[in-house]
PDB file of C-alpha atoms in Angstrom:
ATOM      1  CA  MET A  11      10.745 -47.332  22.459  1.00 50.00           C
ATOM      2  CA  PRO A  12       8.002 -47.364  25.151  1.00 53.00           C
ATOM      3  CA  CYS A  13       5.288 -44.287  24.674  1.00 52.00           C
ATOM      4  CA  ARG A  14       4.577 -42.509  27.838  1.00 53.00           C
ATOM      5  CA  VAL A  15       0.521 -42.201  28.580  1.00 52.00           C
ATOM      6  CA  LEU A  16      -0.040 -38.622  29.208  1.00 52.00           C
ATOM      7  CA  LYS A  17      -3.551 -37.472  31.304  1.00 53.00           C
ATOM      8  CA  ILE A  18      -5.512 -34.190  30.180  1.00 53.00           C
ATOM      9  CA  LYS A  19      -7.211 -32.592  32.229  1.00 55.00           C
ATOM     10  CA  SER A  20      -9.653 -29.624  31.094  1.00 52.00           C
ATOM     11  CA  THR A  21     -11.181 -27.040  32.937  1.00 54.00           C
ATOM     12  CA  SER A  22     -12.815 -23.518  31.897  1.00 54.00           C
ATOM     13  CA  ASP A  23      -9.585 -21.583  32.457  1.00 55.00           C
ATOM     14  CA  HIS A  24      -6.838 -24.004  31.420  1.00 53.00           C
ATOM     15  CA  LYS A  25      -5.399 -27.468  30.406  1.00 52.00           C
ATOM     16  CA  GLU A  26      -3.276 -29.367  32.788  1.00 53.00           C
ATOM     17  CA  ILE A  27      -1.111 -32.404  31.829  1.00 53.00           C
ATOM     18  CA  SER A  28       0.286 -34.759  33.579  1.00 54.00           C
ATOM     19  CA  PRO A  29       2.199 -37.943  33.216  1.00 55.00           C
ATOM     20  CA  SER A  30      -0.058 -41.438  34.071  1.00 52.00           C
ATOM     21  CA  PRO A  31       1.084 -42.922  37.161  1.00 55.00           C
ATOM     22  CA  HIS A  32       1.064 -46.662  35.490  1.00 54.00           C
ATOM     23  CA  HIS A  33       4.358 -45.137  33.405  1.00 51.00           C
ATOM     24  CA  GLU A  34       7.029 -43.728  35.370  1.00 51.00           C
ATOM     25  CA  ASP A  35       9.894 -45.263  33.911  1.00 51.00           C
ATOM     26  CA  MET A  36      10.190 -43.130  30.852  1.00 50.00           C
ATOM     27  CA  SER A  37      13.464 -40.172  30.984  1.00 49.00           C
ATOM     28  CA  ARG A  38      12.326 -36.822  32.238  1.00 54.00           C
ATOM     29  CA  PRO A  39      13.816 -34.904  29.114  1.00 54.00           C
ATOM     30  CA  VAL A  40      11.310 -36.614  26.666  1.00 56.00           C
ATOM     31  CA  SER A  41       7.969 -36.344  28.811  1.00 62.00           C
ATOM     32  CA  PHE A  42       9.159 -32.569  29.094  1.00 61.00           C
ATOM     33  CA  SER A  43       9.331 -32.519  25.327  1.00 61.00           C
ATOM     34  CA  LEU A  44       6.323 -34.564  24.682  1.00 60.00           C
ATOM     35  CA  SER A  45       4.178 -32.638  27.271  1.00 62.00           C
ATOM     36  CA  LEU A  46       5.529 -28.989  25.907  1.00 59.00           C
ATOM     37  CA  SER A  47       4.788 -30.341  22.038  1.00 63.00           C
ATOM     38  CA  LEU A  48       1.533 -31.559  22.861  1.00 58.00           C
ATOM     39  CA  CYS A  49       0.553 -28.372  25.141  1.00 56.00           C
ATOM     40  CA  GLY A  50       0.948 -26.374  21.967  1.00 58.00           C
ATOM     41  CA  MET A  51      -0.869 -28.286  19.668  1.00 60.00           C
ATOM     42  CA  LEU A  52      -3.807 -28.374  22.178  1.00 58.00           C
ATOM     43  CA  LEU A  53      -3.526 -24.641  22.708  1.00 58.00           C
ATOM     44  CA  ALA A  54      -2.915 -23.308  19.481  1.00 57.00           C
ATOM     45  CA  PRO A  55      -6.380 -24.107  17.815  1.00 55.00           C
ATOM     46  CA  SER A  56      -8.201 -22.117  20.398  1.00 53.00           C
ATOM     47  CA  ALA A  57      -5.658 -18.826  20.314  1.00 52.00           C
ATOM     48  CA  LEU A  58      -6.272 -18.703  16.393  1.00 54.00           C
ATOM     49  CA  ALA A  59      -9.763 -19.285  17.030  1.00 58.00           C
ATOM     50  CA  GLN A  60     -12.923 -16.816  16.409  1.00 62.00           C
ATOM     51  CA  THR A  61     -14.852 -15.924  19.240  1.00 68.00           C
ATOM     52  CA  GLN A  62     -18.373 -15.033  18.937  1.00 68.00           C
ATOM     53  CA  ILE A  63     -20.217 -12.641  21.714  1.00 70.00           C
ATOM     54  CA  GLY A  64     -23.633 -11.597  21.377  1.00 69.00           C
ATOM     55  CA  GLY A  65     -23.726 -12.247  17.724  1.00 70.00           C
ATOM     56  CA  VAL A  66     -20.719 -10.814  16.558  1.00 69.00           C
ATOM     57  CA  THR A  67     -17.568 -12.579  15.811  1.00 66.00           C
ATOM     58  CA  LEU A  68     -14.271 -11.262  16.763  1.00 64.00           C
ATOM     59  CA  THR A  69     -11.059 -12.982  14.613  1.00 64.00           C
ATOM     60  CA  PRO A  70      -7.473 -12.685  15.926  1.00 65.00           C
ATOM     61  CA  ILE A  71      -5.612  -9.821  14.013  1.00 62.00           C
ATOM     62  CA  LYS A  72      -2.946 -11.138  11.429  1.00 61.00           C
ATOM     63  CA  PRO A  73       0.850  -9.799  12.507  1.00 59.00           C
ATOM     64  CA  ALA A  74       2.085  -7.200  10.459  1.00 54.00           C
ATOM     65  CA  ALA A  75       3.600  -7.865   7.755  1.00 53.00           C
ATOM     66  CA  THR A  76       7.376  -7.201   7.590  1.00 52.00           C
ATOM     67  CA  ALA A  77       8.726  -4.349   5.001  1.00 48.00           C
ATOM     68  CA  PRO A  78       9.807  -5.379   1.714  1.00 46.00           C
ATOM     69  CA  ALA A  79      13.190  -5.759   1.106  1.00 44.00           C
ATOM     70  CA  THR A  80      14.830  -2.666  -0.634  1.00 41.00           C
ATOM     71  CA  SER A  81      16.350  -2.749  -3.857  1.00 39.00           C
ATOM     72  CA  ASN A  82      18.083  -0.805  -6.907  1.00 40.00           C
ATOM     73  CA  GLN A  83      15.553  -1.602  -9.316  1.00 44.00           C
ATOM     74  CA  ASP A  84      12.290   0.498 -10.064  1.00 47.00           C
ATOM     75  CA  ASP A  85       9.512   0.019  -7.618  1.00 46.00           C
ATOM     76  CA  TYR A  86       7.023  -1.315 -10.260  1.00 49.00           C
ATOM     77  CA  ASN A  87       7.585  -3.300 -13.350  1.00 55.00           C
ATOM     78  CA  ARG A  88       7.245  -3.063 -17.269  1.00 56.00           C
ATOM     79  CA  GLU A  89       4.169  -4.491 -17.063  1.00 63.00           C
ATOM     80  CA  SER A  90       2.242  -1.862 -14.982  1.00 78.00           C
ATOM     81  CA  ILE A  91       1.486  -0.070 -18.004  1.00 85.00           C
ATOM     82  CA  PRO A  92       0.097  -1.365 -21.400  1.00 89.00           C
ATOM     83  CA  LYS A  93       2.390  -2.269 -23.897  1.00 90.00           C
ATOM     84  CA  GLY A  94       3.086   0.845 -26.347  1.00 91.00           C
ATOM     85  CA  TYR A  95       2.485   3.408 -24.036  1.00 94.00           C
ATOM     86  CA  ARG A  96       4.352   5.820 -21.946  1.00 95.00           C
ATOM     87  CA  GLU A  97       4.084   6.941 -18.643  1.00 95.00           C
ATOM     88  CA  VAL A  98       4.973  10.260 -16.968  1.00 96.00           C
ATOM     89  CA  ARG A  99       5.094  10.366 -13.125  1.00 95.00           C
ATOM     90  CA  GLY A 100       6.096  13.039 -10.313  1.00 96.00           C
ATOM     91  CA  ARG A 101       4.982  15.286  -7.400  1.00 96.00           C
ATOM     92  CA  VAL A 102       2.809  18.335  -7.913  1.00 96.00           C
ATOM     93  CA  ILE A 103       4.942  20.751  -5.403  1.00 95.00           C
ATOM     94  CA  GLY A 104       4.045  23.311  -3.744  1.00 94.00           C
ATOM     95  CA  PRO A 105       5.370  26.936  -2.729  1.00 92.00           C
ATOM     96  CA  SER A 106       6.374  24.849   0.708  1.00 90.00           C
ATOM     97  CA  GLU A 107       6.580  21.674   1.690  1.00 86.00           C
ATOM     98  CA  GLY A 108       3.698  20.262   3.995  1.00 88.00           C
ATOM     99  CA  LEU A 109       1.273  23.256   2.606  1.00 93.00           C
ATOM    100  CA  ARG A 110      -2.118  22.185   3.571  1.00 95.00           C
ATOM    101  CA  LEU A 111      -4.915  22.647   1.548  1.00 95.00           C
ATOM    102  CA  PRO A 112      -8.452  23.828   2.317  1.00 95.00           C
ATOM    103  CA  ALA A 113     -10.942  20.887   2.539  1.00 94.00           C
ATOM    104  CA  GLY A 114     -12.344  19.279  -0.727  1.00 95.00           C
ATOM    105  CA  SER A 115      -9.825  20.953  -3.006  1.00 96.00           C
ATOM    106  CA  GLN A 116      -9.183  19.157  -6.340  1.00 97.00           C
ATOM    107  CA  ILE A 117      -5.778  18.813  -8.557  1.00 97.00           C
ATOM    108  CA  MET A 118      -6.262  18.591 -12.316  1.00 97.00           C
ATOM    109  CA  VAL A 119      -3.028  17.596 -13.701  1.00 98.00           C
ATOM    110  CA  ARG A 120      -2.863  17.731 -18.004  1.00 98.00           C
ATOM    111  CA  LEU A 121      -1.117  16.688 -20.897  1.00 97.00           C
ATOM    112  CA  VAL A 122      -1.452  19.166 -23.395  1.00 97.00           C
ATOM    113  CA  ASP A 123      -0.886  20.130 -27.198  1.00 96.00           C
ATOM    114  CA  LEU A 124       0.577  23.541 -27.246  1.00 96.00           C
ATOM    115  CA  THR A 125       0.723  23.507 -30.972  1.00 95.00           C
ATOM    116  CA  ALA A 126      -3.545  22.596 -30.944  1.00 93.00           C
ATOM    117  CA  ALA A 127      -4.152  24.735 -27.809  1.00 92.00           C
ATOM    118  CA  LYS A 128      -6.120  21.228 -26.323  1.00 95.00           C
ATOM    119  CA  SER A 129      -5.540  18.614 -23.765  1.00 95.00           C
ATOM    120  CA  LEU A 130      -5.055  15.422 -24.530  1.00 94.00           C
ATOM    121  CA  VAL A 131      -5.026  13.778 -21.117  1.00 95.00           C
ATOM    122  CA  ASP A 132      -6.977  15.100 -17.885  1.00 96.00           C
ATOM    123  CA  ILE A 133      -6.408  13.242 -14.438  1.00 96.00           C
ATOM    124  CA  LYS A 134      -8.235  14.716 -11.573  1.00 97.00           C
ATOM    125  CA  PHE A 135      -8.000  14.153  -8.164  1.00 96.00           C
ATOM    126  CA  SER A 136      -8.358  15.243  -4.302  1.00 95.00           C
ATOM    127  CA  THR A 137      -5.708  15.682  -2.149  1.00 92.00           C
ATOM    128  CA  THR A 138      -5.112  17.735   1.852  1.00 93.00           C
ATOM    129  CA  ARG A 139      -1.506  18.977   1.196  1.00 93.00           C
ATOM    130  CA  LEU A 140       1.398  19.508  -1.147  1.00 94.00           C
ATOM    131  CA  SER A 141       3.705  18.058  -2.839  1.00 92.00           C
ATOM    132  CA  THR A 142       1.286  15.148  -3.583  1.00 95.00           C
ATOM    133  CA  PRO A 143       2.390  12.070  -6.102  1.00 96.00           C
ATOM    134  CA  TYR A 144       0.571  11.754  -9.464  1.00 96.00           C
ATOM    135  CA  GLN A 145       0.916   9.236 -12.366  1.00 96.00           C
ATOM    136  CA  MET A 146      -0.404   9.800 -16.238  1.00 95.00           C
ATOM    137  CA  VAL A 147      -0.372   7.014 -18.676  1.00 95.00           C
ATOM    138  CA  TYR A 148      -1.199   8.173 -22.276  1.00 95.00           C
ATOM    139  CA  ASN A 149      -0.604   6.057 -25.599  1.00 95.00           C
ATOM    140  CA  PRO A 150       2.077   8.329 -28.168  1.00 95.00           C
ATOM    141  CA  VAL A 151      -0.033   7.071 -31.159  1.00 94.00           C
ATOM    142  CA  ARG A 152      -2.083  10.200 -29.941  1.00 93.00           C
ATOM    143  CA  LEU A 153       1.434  12.587 -30.343  1.00 94.00           C
ATOM    144  CA  ASN A 154       2.151  14.517 -33.620  1.00 94.00           C
ATOM    145  CA  ALA A 155       5.913  14.782 -33.960  1.00 93.00           C
ATOM    146  CA  ALA A 156       5.143  18.225 -35.298  1.00 95.00           C
ATOM    147  CA  HIS A 157       3.855  19.393 -31.881  1.00 96.00           C
ATOM    148  CA  LYS A 158       5.025  20.753 -29.003  1.00 96.00           C
ATOM    149  CA  TYR A 159       3.656  19.027 -25.326  1.00 97.00           C
ATOM    150  CA  ALA A 160       3.692  20.152 -21.629  1.00 97.00           C
ATOM    151  CA  VAL A 161       2.206  18.711 -18.470  1.00 97.00           C
ATOM    152  CA  ARG A 162       0.309  21.544 -16.401  1.00 97.00           C
ATOM    153  CA  ALA A 163      -1.605  21.255 -13.123  1.00 98.00           C
ATOM    154  CA  THR A 164      -3.525  23.697 -11.619  1.00 97.00           C
ATOM    155  CA  ILE A 165      -5.287  23.538  -7.888  1.00 97.00           C
ATOM    156  CA  ALA A 166      -8.953  24.694  -7.299  1.00 97.00           C
ATOM    157  CA  ASP A 167     -10.979  24.430  -4.292  1.00 95.00           C
ATOM    158  CA  LYS A 168     -13.877  22.517  -3.482  1.00 94.00           C
ATOM    159  CA  ASN A 169     -16.023  25.801  -5.156  1.00 95.00           C
ATOM    160  CA  GLY A 170     -13.797  25.474  -8.273  1.00 95.00           C
ATOM    161  CA  LYS A 171     -11.646  28.724  -7.550  1.00 96.00           C
ATOM    162  CA  VAL A 172      -8.027  28.024  -8.960  1.00 96.00           C
ATOM    163  CA  LEU A 173      -5.145  28.494  -6.195  1.00 96.00           C
ATOM    164  CA  TYR A 174      -1.962  27.329  -7.618  1.00 97.00           C
ATOM    165  CA  SER A 175      -1.390  26.635 -10.956  1.00 97.00           C
ATOM    166  CA  SER A 176       2.000  25.944 -13.009  1.00 97.00           C
ATOM    167  CA  THR A 177       3.611  27.566 -16.182  1.00 96.00           C
ATOM    168  CA  ASP A 178       3.498  24.489 -18.679  1.00 96.00           C
ATOM    169  CA  THR A 179       6.510  22.068 -18.313  1.00 94.00           C
ATOM    170  CA  ALA A 180       7.334  20.544 -21.372  1.00 95.00           C
ATOM    171  CA  LEU A 181       6.697  16.691 -21.810  1.00 95.00           C
ATOM    172  CA  PRO A 182      10.286  14.812 -21.832  1.00 94.00           C
ATOM    173  CA  ASP A 183      10.877  12.125 -24.169  1.00 92.00           C
ATOM    174  CA  GLY A 184      10.996   8.411 -22.923  1.00 92.00           C
ATOM    175  CA  VAL A 185       9.077   5.749 -21.858  1.00 93.00           C
ATOM    176  CA  ARG A 186       8.634   6.209 -18.375  1.00 94.00           C
ATOM    177  CA  VAL A 187       9.680   9.716 -17.127  1.00 95.00           C
ATOM    178  CA  THR A 188       9.734  11.174 -13.985  1.00 96.00           C
ATOM    179  CA  LEU A 189       8.610  15.121 -13.671  1.00 96.00           C
ATOM    180  CA  ASN A 190       8.105  17.038 -10.763  1.00 96.00           C
ATOM    181  CA  VAL A 191       5.433  19.989 -11.337  1.00 96.00           C
ATOM    182  CA  PRO A 192       5.842  23.046  -9.111  1.00 96.00           C
ATOM    183  CA  VAL A 193       2.683  25.379  -8.715  1.00 97.00           C
ATOM    184  CA  THR A 194       2.715  29.125  -7.497  1.00 96.00           C
ATOM    185  CA  VAL A 195      -0.234  30.817  -6.007  1.00 94.00           C
ATOM    186  CA  ARG A 196      -2.525  32.767  -8.583  1.00 83.00           C
TER     187      ARG A 196
END
């Protein structure tokens, strides 16, 4: 099959592809397809290229990723925590949904040994509103089967004044458990 020769004219603003006058015997559908393909190949790299203006390099933004498919399985796998460890996760829930907290507020979620009156795990983080998620991972080797354990949450302002606190919520048994911890005004 004979090949059609194309001439490419380029200006600063655009590129033009036209057939060579010496090869007018080709069929139109082939020339159009070839022209379209060649045009795409010529223009694609310039559309993806970086542009430099005054020493600043501009890079095109990648299109947003599509949302992951939903599934009935957990949103994380068993390997996300160390072997032999346990996880408690849930939400610290305020007296009303969407409750705004003062700037600089800190939440402290603790795994406490009620029998020995000591804290085994402390996690502290900032937040601006309730409810807010938490996750706690611990090694069950540290637990004594004869003791009672609970999860406790407190919320303090930036100066350390306690604004909200929870009652002791019994630690559920299991490798991965969900436990929401409600707090009330102190």
